[in-house]
Structure formats: structure tokens, C-alpha cells
Short mmCIF file of C-alpha atoms and ligand atoms in Angstrom, two decimals:
data_model
loop_
_atom_site.label_atom_id
_atom_site.label_comp_id
_atom_site.label_asym_id
_atom_site.label_seq_id
_atom_site.Cartn_x
_atom_site.Cartn_y
_atom_site.Cartn_z
CA UNK A 1 134.65 102.96 144.69
CA UNK A 2 133.04 106.13 143.34
CA UNK A 3 131.16 106.11 140.03
CA UNK A 4 129.68 108.85 137.91
CA UNK A 5 125.94 108.95 138.67
CA UNK A 6 124.15 106.95 135.99
CA UNK A 7 121.39 108.96 134.39
CA UNK A 8 120.21 107.39 131.17
CA UNK A 9 119.96 103.73 130.22
CA UNK A 10 118.85 101.79 127.15
CA UNK A 11 117.09 98.43 127.22
CA UNK A 12 116.75 95.93 124.39
CA UNK A 13 115.33 92.45 124.00
CA UNK A 14 117.05 90.21 121.44
CA UNK A 15 116.79 86.66 120.07
CA UNK A 16 113.69 84.47 120.18
CA UNK A 17 111.03 85.89 122.48
CA UNK A 18 109.76 84.17 125.59
CA UNK A 19 107.23 84.77 128.37
CA UNK A 20 108.57 87.20 130.98
CA UNK A 21 110.37 89.72 128.74
CA UNK A 22 107.95 92.51 129.66
CA UNK A 23 108.24 91.62 133.33
CA UNK A 24 112.03 92.02 133.02
CA UNK A 25 111.74 95.34 131.13
CA UNK A 26 109.37 96.54 133.86
CA UNK A 27 111.70 95.31 136.62
CA UNK A 28 114.72 97.20 135.24
CA UNK A 29 112.77 100.25 134.16
CA UNK A 30 110.67 100.82 137.28
CA UNK A 31 113.66 100.29 139.62
CA UNK A 32 115.83 102.57 137.50
CA UNK A 33 113.20 105.32 137.45
CA UNK A 34 111.59 105.03 140.87
CA UNK A 35 114.62 104.14 143.00
CA UNK A 36 117.46 105.80 141.13
CA UNK A 37 115.82 108.63 139.18
CA UNK A 38 117.26 107.44 135.86
CA UNK A 39 115.87 107.96 132.37
CA UNK A 40 115.06 104.87 130.34
CA UNK A 41 114.77 104.24 126.62
CA UNK A 42 113.80 100.99 124.88
CA UNK A 43 115.40 100.06 121.57
CA UNK A 44 113.07 98.57 118.93
CA UNK A 45 113.65 95.03 117.68
CA UNK A 46 116.80 94.10 119.54
CA UNK A 47 120.18 95.14 118.17
CA UNK A 48 118.44 96.42 114.98
CA UNK A 49 117.06 99.40 116.92
CA UNK A 50 120.49 100.13 118.34
CA UNK A 51 122.07 100.16 114.88
CA UNK A 52 119.36 102.36 113.37
CA UNK A 53 118.71 104.53 116.43
CA UNK A 54 115.12 103.41 116.66
CA UNK A 55 113.85 103.69 120.21
CA UNK A 56 111.08 104.88 122.48
CA UNK A 57 111.33 106.77 125.74
CA UNK A 58 109.98 104.59 128.53
CA UNK A 59 108.37 106.54 131.36
CA UNK A 60 107.12 104.91 134.54
CA UNK A 61 103.54 104.90 133.27
CA UNK A 62 104.61 103.07 130.09
CA UNK A 63 105.80 100.24 132.29
CA UNK A 64 102.45 99.78 134.00
CA UNK A 65 100.13 97.00 132.89
CA UNK A 66 102.83 94.97 131.10
CA UNK A 67 103.80 92.49 133.82
CA UNK A 68 101.47 89.77 132.61
CA UNK A 69 101.87 90.37 128.87
CA UNK A 70 103.56 87.80 126.66
CA UNK A 71 106.07 88.83 123.98
CA UNK A 72 108.01 92.08 124.31
CA UNK A 73 106.61 95.60 124.05
CA UNK A 74 109.81 96.79 122.33
CA UNK A 75 110.09 93.92 119.85
CA UNK A 76 112.99 91.60 119.17
CA UNK A 77 115.10 90.30 116.27
CA UNK A 78 117.96 87.92 115.64
CA UNK A 79 120.25 90.72 114.38
CA UNK A 80 123.92 89.99 115.20
CA UNK A 81 125.84 93.25 114.68
CA UNK A 82 129.27 91.63 114.81
CA UNK A 83 128.48 89.04 112.15
CA UNK A 84 129.93 90.11 108.79
CA UNK A 85 127.82 88.99 105.85
CA UNK A 86 128.04 92.02 103.54
CA UNK A 87 130.51 94.92 103.52
CA UNK A 88 127.97 97.23 105.19
CA UNK A 89 128.01 94.97 108.24
CA UNK A 90 131.50 96.25 109.04
CA UNK A 91 130.00 99.59 110.09
CA UNK A 92 127.49 98.21 112.59
CA UNK A 93 129.64 98.11 115.77
CA UNK A 94 130.86 101.67 115.08
CA UNK A 95 127.28 102.86 114.42
CA UNK A 96 126.16 101.34 117.69
CA UNK A 97 128.96 103.02 119.58
CA UNK A 98 128.09 106.37 118.02
CA UNK A 99 124.38 106.00 118.75
CA UNK A 100 125.10 104.99 122.33
CA UNK A 101 127.09 108.20 122.84
CA UNK A 102 124.73 110.44 120.81
CA UNK A 103 121.83 109.27 122.96
CA UNK A 104 123.81 110.05 126.09
CA UNK A 105 123.58 106.52 127.42
CA UNK A 106 125.40 105.42 130.52
CA UNK A 107 124.49 101.78 130.22
CA UNK A 108 122.83 99.29 127.90
CA UNK A 109 120.77 96.39 129.26
CA UNK A 110 120.65 93.44 126.87
CA UNK A 111 117.96 90.89 127.63
CA UNK A 112 118.51 87.67 125.71
CA UNK A 113 120.00 84.20 125.39
CA UNK A 114 123.46 82.93 124.52
CA UNK A 115 123.79 84.83 121.24
CA UNK A 116 122.65 88.06 122.86
CA UNK A 117 125.19 87.64 125.69
CA UNK A 118 127.96 87.06 123.14
CA UNK A 119 127.12 90.32 121.40
CA UNK A 120 126.75 92.09 124.77
CA UNK A 121 130.27 91.01 125.64
CA UNK A 122 131.65 92.27 122.30
CA UNK A 123 129.90 95.61 122.91
CA UNK A 124 131.47 95.88 126.31
CA UNK A 125 134.84 95.14 124.72
CA UNK A 126 134.44 98.16 122.42
CA UNK A 127 133.83 100.37 125.45
CA UNK A 128 130.08 100.34 126.20
CA UNK A 129 128.77 99.79 129.72
CA UNK A 130 126.66 96.67 129.32
CA UNK A 131 124.59 94.43 131.61
CA UNK A 132 123.00 91.19 130.40
CA UNK A 133 119.81 89.55 131.64
CA UNK A 134 119.41 85.87 130.71
CA UNK A 135 116.15 84.74 129.13
CA UNK A 136 115.08 81.78 126.98
CA UNK A 137 112.56 79.00 127.20
CA UNK A 138 115.49 76.64 126.50
CA UNK A 139 117.14 77.32 129.88
CA UNK A 140 120.55 76.85 128.29
CA UNK A 141 122.36 80.10 129.15
CA UNK A 142 125.73 79.35 130.68
CA UNK A 143 126.48 80.93 134.07
CA UNK A 144 123.01 80.84 135.59
CA UNK A 145 120.92 78.02 137.07
CA UNK A 146 117.73 79.37 135.52
CA UNK A 147 116.46 81.61 132.74
CA UNK A 148 112.99 83.10 132.74
CA UNK A 149 110.67 81.75 130.05
CA UNK A 150 111.60 78.18 130.93
CA UNK A 151 108.97 77.68 133.64
CA UNK A 152 106.16 78.94 131.37
CA UNK A 153 107.30 76.67 128.54
CA UNK A 154 107.43 73.67 130.87
CA UNK A 155 103.92 74.52 132.08
CA UNK A 156 102.56 74.58 128.52
CA UNK A 157 104.40 71.43 127.50
CA UNK A 158 103.33 69.59 130.64
CA UNK A 159 99.71 70.47 130.07
CA UNK A 160 99.98 69.03 126.57
CA UNK A 161 101.52 65.80 127.90
CA UNK A 162 98.79 65.58 130.55
CA UNK A 163 96.09 65.91 127.93
CA UNK A 164 97.61 63.26 125.71
CA UNK A 165 97.40 60.53 128.34
CA UNK A 166 93.62 60.06 128.07
CA UNK A 167 93.45 60.02 124.28
CA UNK A 168 96.50 57.72 124.10
CA UNK A 169 94.79 55.41 126.55
CA UNK A 170 91.45 55.40 124.64
CA UNK A 171 93.17 54.29 121.43
CA UNK A 172 96.05 52.31 122.85
CA UNK A 173 98.46 54.50 120.92
CA UNK A 174 102.01 55.71 121.12
CA UNK A 175 101.84 59.49 121.51
CA UNK A 176 104.90 61.53 120.67
CA UNK A 177 105.12 65.13 121.92
CA UNK A 178 107.85 67.28 120.44
CA UNK A 179 109.04 70.26 122.45
CA UNK A 180 111.59 72.98 121.67
CA UNK A 181 115.30 72.63 122.36
CA UNK A 182 117.76 72.35 119.49
CA UNK A 183 120.78 71.70 121.68
CA UNK A 184 119.42 71.50 125.19
CA UNK A 185 116.82 69.01 126.43
CA UNK A 186 115.71 70.92 129.53
CA UNK A 187 112.08 71.38 128.42
CA UNK A 188 111.76 67.75 127.36
CA UNK A 189 113.33 66.53 130.61
CA UNK A 190 111.16 68.68 132.87
CA UNK A 191 107.86 68.36 130.96
CA UNK A 192 108.57 64.67 130.42
CA UNK A 193 109.08 64.04 134.12
CA UNK A 194 106.27 66.38 135.22
CA UNK A 195 103.85 64.79 132.77
CA UNK A 196 104.78 61.17 133.48
CA UNK A 197 106.36 60.50 130.09
CA UNK A 198 107.49 56.91 129.53
CA UNK A 199 110.29 57.75 127.10
CA UNK A 200 112.20 61.05 127.15
CA UNK A 201 114.60 61.78 124.30
CA UNK A 202 117.00 64.73 124.55
CA UNK A 203 119.91 65.87 122.33
CA UNK A 204 122.44 65.30 125.11
CA UNK A 205 121.71 61.57 125.46
CA UNK A 206 122.26 59.48 122.31
CA UNK A 207 119.21 57.28 121.76
CA UNK A 208 118.74 54.17 119.62
CA UNK A 209 115.52 53.19 117.91
CA UNK A 210 116.11 49.66 119.16
CA UNK A 211 115.93 50.87 122.76
CA UNK A 212 112.78 52.95 122.09
CA UNK A 213 111.05 49.98 120.47
CA UNK A 214 112.05 47.62 123.24
CA UNK A 215 110.62 50.00 125.88
CA UNK A 216 107.29 50.22 124.01
CA UNK A 217 107.14 46.42 123.65
CA UNK A 218 107.92 45.99 127.32
CA UNK A 219 105.02 48.30 128.23
CA UNK A 220 102.55 46.29 126.15
CA UNK A 221 103.89 43.10 127.75
CA UNK A 222 103.09 44.56 131.14
CA UNK A 223 99.58 45.45 130.03
CA UNK A 224 100.27 49.16 129.78
CA UNK A 225 97.94 50.08 126.92
CA UNK A 226 99.75 53.19 125.72
CA UNK A 227 103.09 54.98 125.68
CA UNK A 228 103.96 58.67 125.94
CA UNK A 229 107.21 59.83 124.31
CA UNK A 230 108.47 63.36 125.02
CA UNK A 231 111.14 64.42 122.57
CA UNK A 232 113.27 67.56 122.13
CA UNK A 233 113.30 68.91 118.57
CA UNK A 234 117.10 68.67 118.40
CA UNK A 235 117.56 64.87 118.68
CA UNK A 236 119.26 63.21 115.75
CA UNK A 237 116.73 62.72 112.91
CA UNK A 238 116.41 63.30 109.14
CA UNK A 239 116.18 67.02 108.37
CA UNK A 240 113.21 66.72 106.00
CA UNK A 241 110.76 66.01 108.81
CA UNK A 242 110.20 66.79 112.45
CA UNK A 243 111.79 64.58 115.11
CA UNK A 244 108.30 63.54 116.23
CA UNK A 245 107.22 62.54 112.68
CA UNK A 246 110.39 60.53 112.27
CA UNK A 247 109.80 58.67 115.53
CA UNK A 248 106.14 58.03 114.69
CA UNK A 249 107.05 56.61 111.27
CA UNK A 250 109.89 54.51 112.62
CA UNK A 251 107.79 53.09 115.45
CA UNK A 252 104.87 52.23 113.11
CA UNK A 253 107.22 50.56 110.65
CA UNK A 254 108.61 48.29 113.35
CA UNK A 255 105.58 47.59 115.57
CA UNK A 256 101.96 46.81 114.92
CA UNK A 257 100.82 49.91 116.76
CA UNK A 258 99.37 53.33 115.93
CA UNK A 259 101.70 56.23 116.64
CA UNK A 260 100.70 59.90 116.51
CA UNK A 261 102.79 63.05 116.83
CA UNK A 262 102.09 66.47 118.33
CA UNK A 263 104.58 69.29 117.70
CA UNK A 264 104.07 72.10 120.22
CA UNK A 265 106.26 74.66 118.47
CA UNK A 266 105.73 78.33 119.24
CA UNK A 267 102.87 77.76 121.68
CA UNK A 268 105.71 77.25 124.16
CA UNK A 269 106.98 80.77 123.61
CA UNK A 270 103.71 82.66 123.50
CA UNK A 271 101.28 83.98 126.07
CA UNK A 272 101.40 85.20 129.62
CA UNK A 273 104.40 84.24 131.81
CA UNK A 274 103.87 81.86 134.73
CA UNK A 275 104.00 83.39 138.22
CA UNK A 276 107.51 81.92 138.73
CA UNK A 277 108.74 83.52 135.49
CA UNK A 278 107.22 86.86 136.47
CA UNK A 279 109.10 86.66 139.77
CA UNK A 280 112.40 85.61 138.20
CA UNK A 281 112.21 88.26 135.47
CA UNK A 282 111.30 90.89 138.05
CA UNK A 283 114.20 89.85 140.31
CA UNK A 284 116.65 89.90 137.40
CA UNK A 285 115.37 93.25 136.18
CA UNK A 286 115.46 94.97 139.56
CA UNK A 287 118.90 93.51 140.30
CA UNK A 288 120.23 94.70 136.93
CA UNK A 289 119.15 98.24 137.85
CA UNK A 290 121.01 97.90 141.17
CA UNK A 291 124.11 96.73 139.30
CA UNK A 292 123.90 99.78 137.03
CA UNK A 293 123.69 102.08 140.06
CA UNK A 294 126.77 100.36 141.50
CA UNK A 295 128.68 100.52 138.20
CA UNK A 296 128.90 96.74 137.97
CA UNK A 297 129.22 96.58 134.16
CA UNK A 298 130.36 93.90 131.70
CA UNK A 299 128.34 91.35 133.63
CA UNK A 300 125.25 89.18 133.33
CA UNK A 301 122.86 88.88 136.24
CA UNK A 302 122.44 85.27 137.28
CA UNK A 303 120.71 83.02 139.76
CA UNK A 304 122.97 80.54 141.51
CA UNK A 305 121.50 78.34 144.25
CA UNK A 306 118.53 80.74 144.30
CA UNK A 307 120.79 83.75 145.08
CA UNK A 308 121.12 86.67 142.70
CA UNK A 309 124.67 87.31 141.58
CA UNK A 310 126.60 88.47 138.53
CA UNK A 311 128.99 86.61 136.19
CA UNK A 312 131.41 88.32 133.79
CA UNK A 313 130.00 88.47 130.25
CA UNK A 314 133.29 87.24 128.88
CA UNK A 315 132.77 83.93 130.69
CA UNK A 316 129.23 83.52 129.31
CA UNK A 317 129.63 84.24 125.60
CA UNK A 318 129.83 81.27 123.25
CA UNK A 319 128.97 78.68 125.86
CA UNK A 320 125.83 76.67 126.53
CA UNK A 321 124.40 74.97 129.60
CA UNK A 322 123.29 71.50 128.62
CA UNK A 323 121.65 68.65 130.57
CA UNK A 324 124.28 66.54 132.25
CA UNK A 325 123.91 62.76 131.84
CA UNK A 326 124.09 62.51 135.60
CA UNK A 327 121.58 65.28 136.28
CA UNK A 328 119.56 64.32 139.37
CA UNK A 329 116.27 64.25 137.46
CA UNK A 330 117.68 61.94 134.79
CA UNK A 331 118.97 59.54 137.44
CA UNK A 332 115.68 59.63 139.36
CA UNK A 333 113.77 59.04 136.12
CA UNK A 334 115.91 56.03 135.27
CA UNK A 335 115.31 54.51 138.71
CA UNK A 336 111.54 54.84 138.12
CA UNK A 337 111.67 53.09 134.77
CA UNK A 338 111.70 56.09 132.46
CA UNK A 339 113.65 55.34 129.31
CA UNK A 340 116.05 57.90 127.85
CA UNK A 341 116.41 55.75 124.74
CA UNK A 342 119.90 54.57 125.59
CA UNK A 343 119.40 51.34 127.51
O1 LIG B 1 115.97 79.94 121.44
C1 LIG B 1 114.67 79.54 121.72
C2 LIG B 1 114.06 78.76 120.63
O2 LIG B 1 112.74 78.78 121.00
C3 LIG B 1 114.52 77.35 120.33
O3 LIG B 1 114.13 76.37 121.23
C4 LIG B 1 113.90 77.15 118.97
O4 LIG B 1 114.43 76.10 118.28
C5 LIG B 1 114.23 78.47 118.33
O5 LIG B 1 114.18 79.40 119.37
C6 LIG B 1 113.36 78.84 117.19
O6 LIG B 1 113.50 80.19 116.96
P1 LIG B 1 113.03 81.07 115.71
O7 LIG B 1 112.18 80.25 114.84
O8 LIG B 1 112.32 82.21 116.36
O9 LIG B 1 114.28 81.52 115.08
#
């Protein structure tokens, strides 16, 4: 198949940030410039920059020294240009289309999570050449086995769990660590298993307080002086407090034990990406540039069984990859005595 030679591409990062965004920008940009002689621009603050034509030219030298940096050098936002809140919002898709053509773009690379991919698909439906790159600490983008940002978040959360063991032991306490994940419990599952958590609670598996209490009691009965609970922020709990606070209060009201909570919050999204995230973001970025050169548009780059591939954006939008009840790590955890709060 013959394609018009691609000359100028735009990159944006949208949605919540995560470690590895700069590595991905660098991967796309350097490959596009060095290998294919393309020009690259970076839109400021996600889809906001695309609507308002705010961008910077990215030369090869601008992409040096950013591999290890956390955050995103071009900024991000949660702007959703197809969401109609006020009348002015109606104009956004048309503005984007106009800006894309005015700037002489041949392709737009959208780096983001589920919401970003949904918008990317809608942009490709109105005629733009779009390629998506999946990122998020939550690891919940449908169509890929892994998103970058996840490994770094698991590293940070695991270190926190590791550190809590000794202080929990000294005081004989129940320590509750809350990690991110509104819908998906990937971080809790991985950090919980990597850090030797005794109870792991995730949104996908319905827990009962009775089961949590019985596990803690059982541990004391077996002379285990403390208990570590790793919980995803999205488990069912009253909205006026964190999931961890709710668990701590509930446990203390039912057992004669001290319970303490630690909410990791945005520490999981900040700072330098792990080596594995740098590699994954670099692979995705470089592969996205290859897809552009081949004219493989309307797709998201993905990793399936450790092989790079693409999936159509229309299959990705609006879906979410959640932890399966029968996920191998859940089953292994259960066999080792880890409680998921449902037994
Ligand atoms: O999508 C990633 C994520 O980190 C979620 O796990 C978290 O709940 C959410 O973003 C918080 O995002 P913000 O406060 O930036 O909107």
C-alpha cells in the first residue's frame, strides 16, 4: 500500500499524569525525527492545547534529558472535547479539526488512558489520523496487557507496604495501606502480593467486613502479632471518608486492636519512572512512530504477550480492563492464605 509521506506530527498527553510520559514523548519524537525526518510539535495540556492551538515545536535536542523525568514536559489536562456542558463546547471538535489542518499535521499521537482513547477514536471518526499510546498507573486500558506508569506505581506502593511491616510489628497493629484504583484493583493486587499483604481488597471482588475481621482474628490466634491490609481506593465505602479510614474505624469498633491508615495518593503518580516503565514507554513511542510511517492510523499501540501490536481505537474506547476473579495472582494468593475479603 502506498501512503503520502508523513511530515508533521502532533503529540499530546491527556488525563492523569504518570511516570513514563516523557519517555514516551521522547520515544515517538526521536524516532519520528531521527529515523523518518518528520517534524514534531507538542500540544500543551492535553486536548486543551489542541482546541486553543497552544503548542511547542519539539526538536531533537528538546527531547534529550527527559527520559528519567516524572510528569510530562508538555502538560496534561482532563479536557474532553466531545463532552457538551455549555453551548461553546459544540465548537470544540470543529476547532480541533481546523487547527489540525492549519498546522499541517499528518497525524496526532494521543498518549493517555481510557478517556483519552475514547476521544482519540472520536477524532479519528471526524477524519483525523490518530494513534493512541496507553498510559496510566491503574493499568486498566482495554486492549493491552500493560500500560506504562503501572510498574512505577507498584514499586512505590510496595515500598510503602514493606516499610509498614516493621512498625506494625512493633505495635501489634493493623496497618491499612490505600492505593489508587477507582475501578481497577491492579495496583492493590500487585503491591499487596509483592509486599506480603495479609488482606487485599479490590473493587472487583466484593468484600465483607465480617470476613476481614475473621482473618485478623485468625492471625492473632496463630500468634501473628500484626496484619497488613492493602486496599484500592475504589472499594465500597462511605463517600465522606477514605476507604482506609473506613476500614480502620470499622476494625477498631469490632476488635480490641489498634488500626492505622496510610493513604499513598499522588506519590504513586509522581517522580521518575522505573526502568521497566522507561522501556515500555520507549517501545510504545518508537512503535507509534513506525505505525505513523506505515500509515497505520485509527489504532492504539499495545503489548500482548510481550509483543508490540496495534488494536483499533474503536474497540478500545469506553471499555476497561479489570482484574478477573480468576486472575492467576488472585488464585495463587488465596492458596497461600491471603484474604480478598470474600471468604
Ligand atoms: O487515572 C489514574 C488515577 O490516578 C486514578 O487511580 C485516580 O483515582 C485518579 O487518577 C485521580 O485523578 P485526578 O485527581 O488527577 O483527577
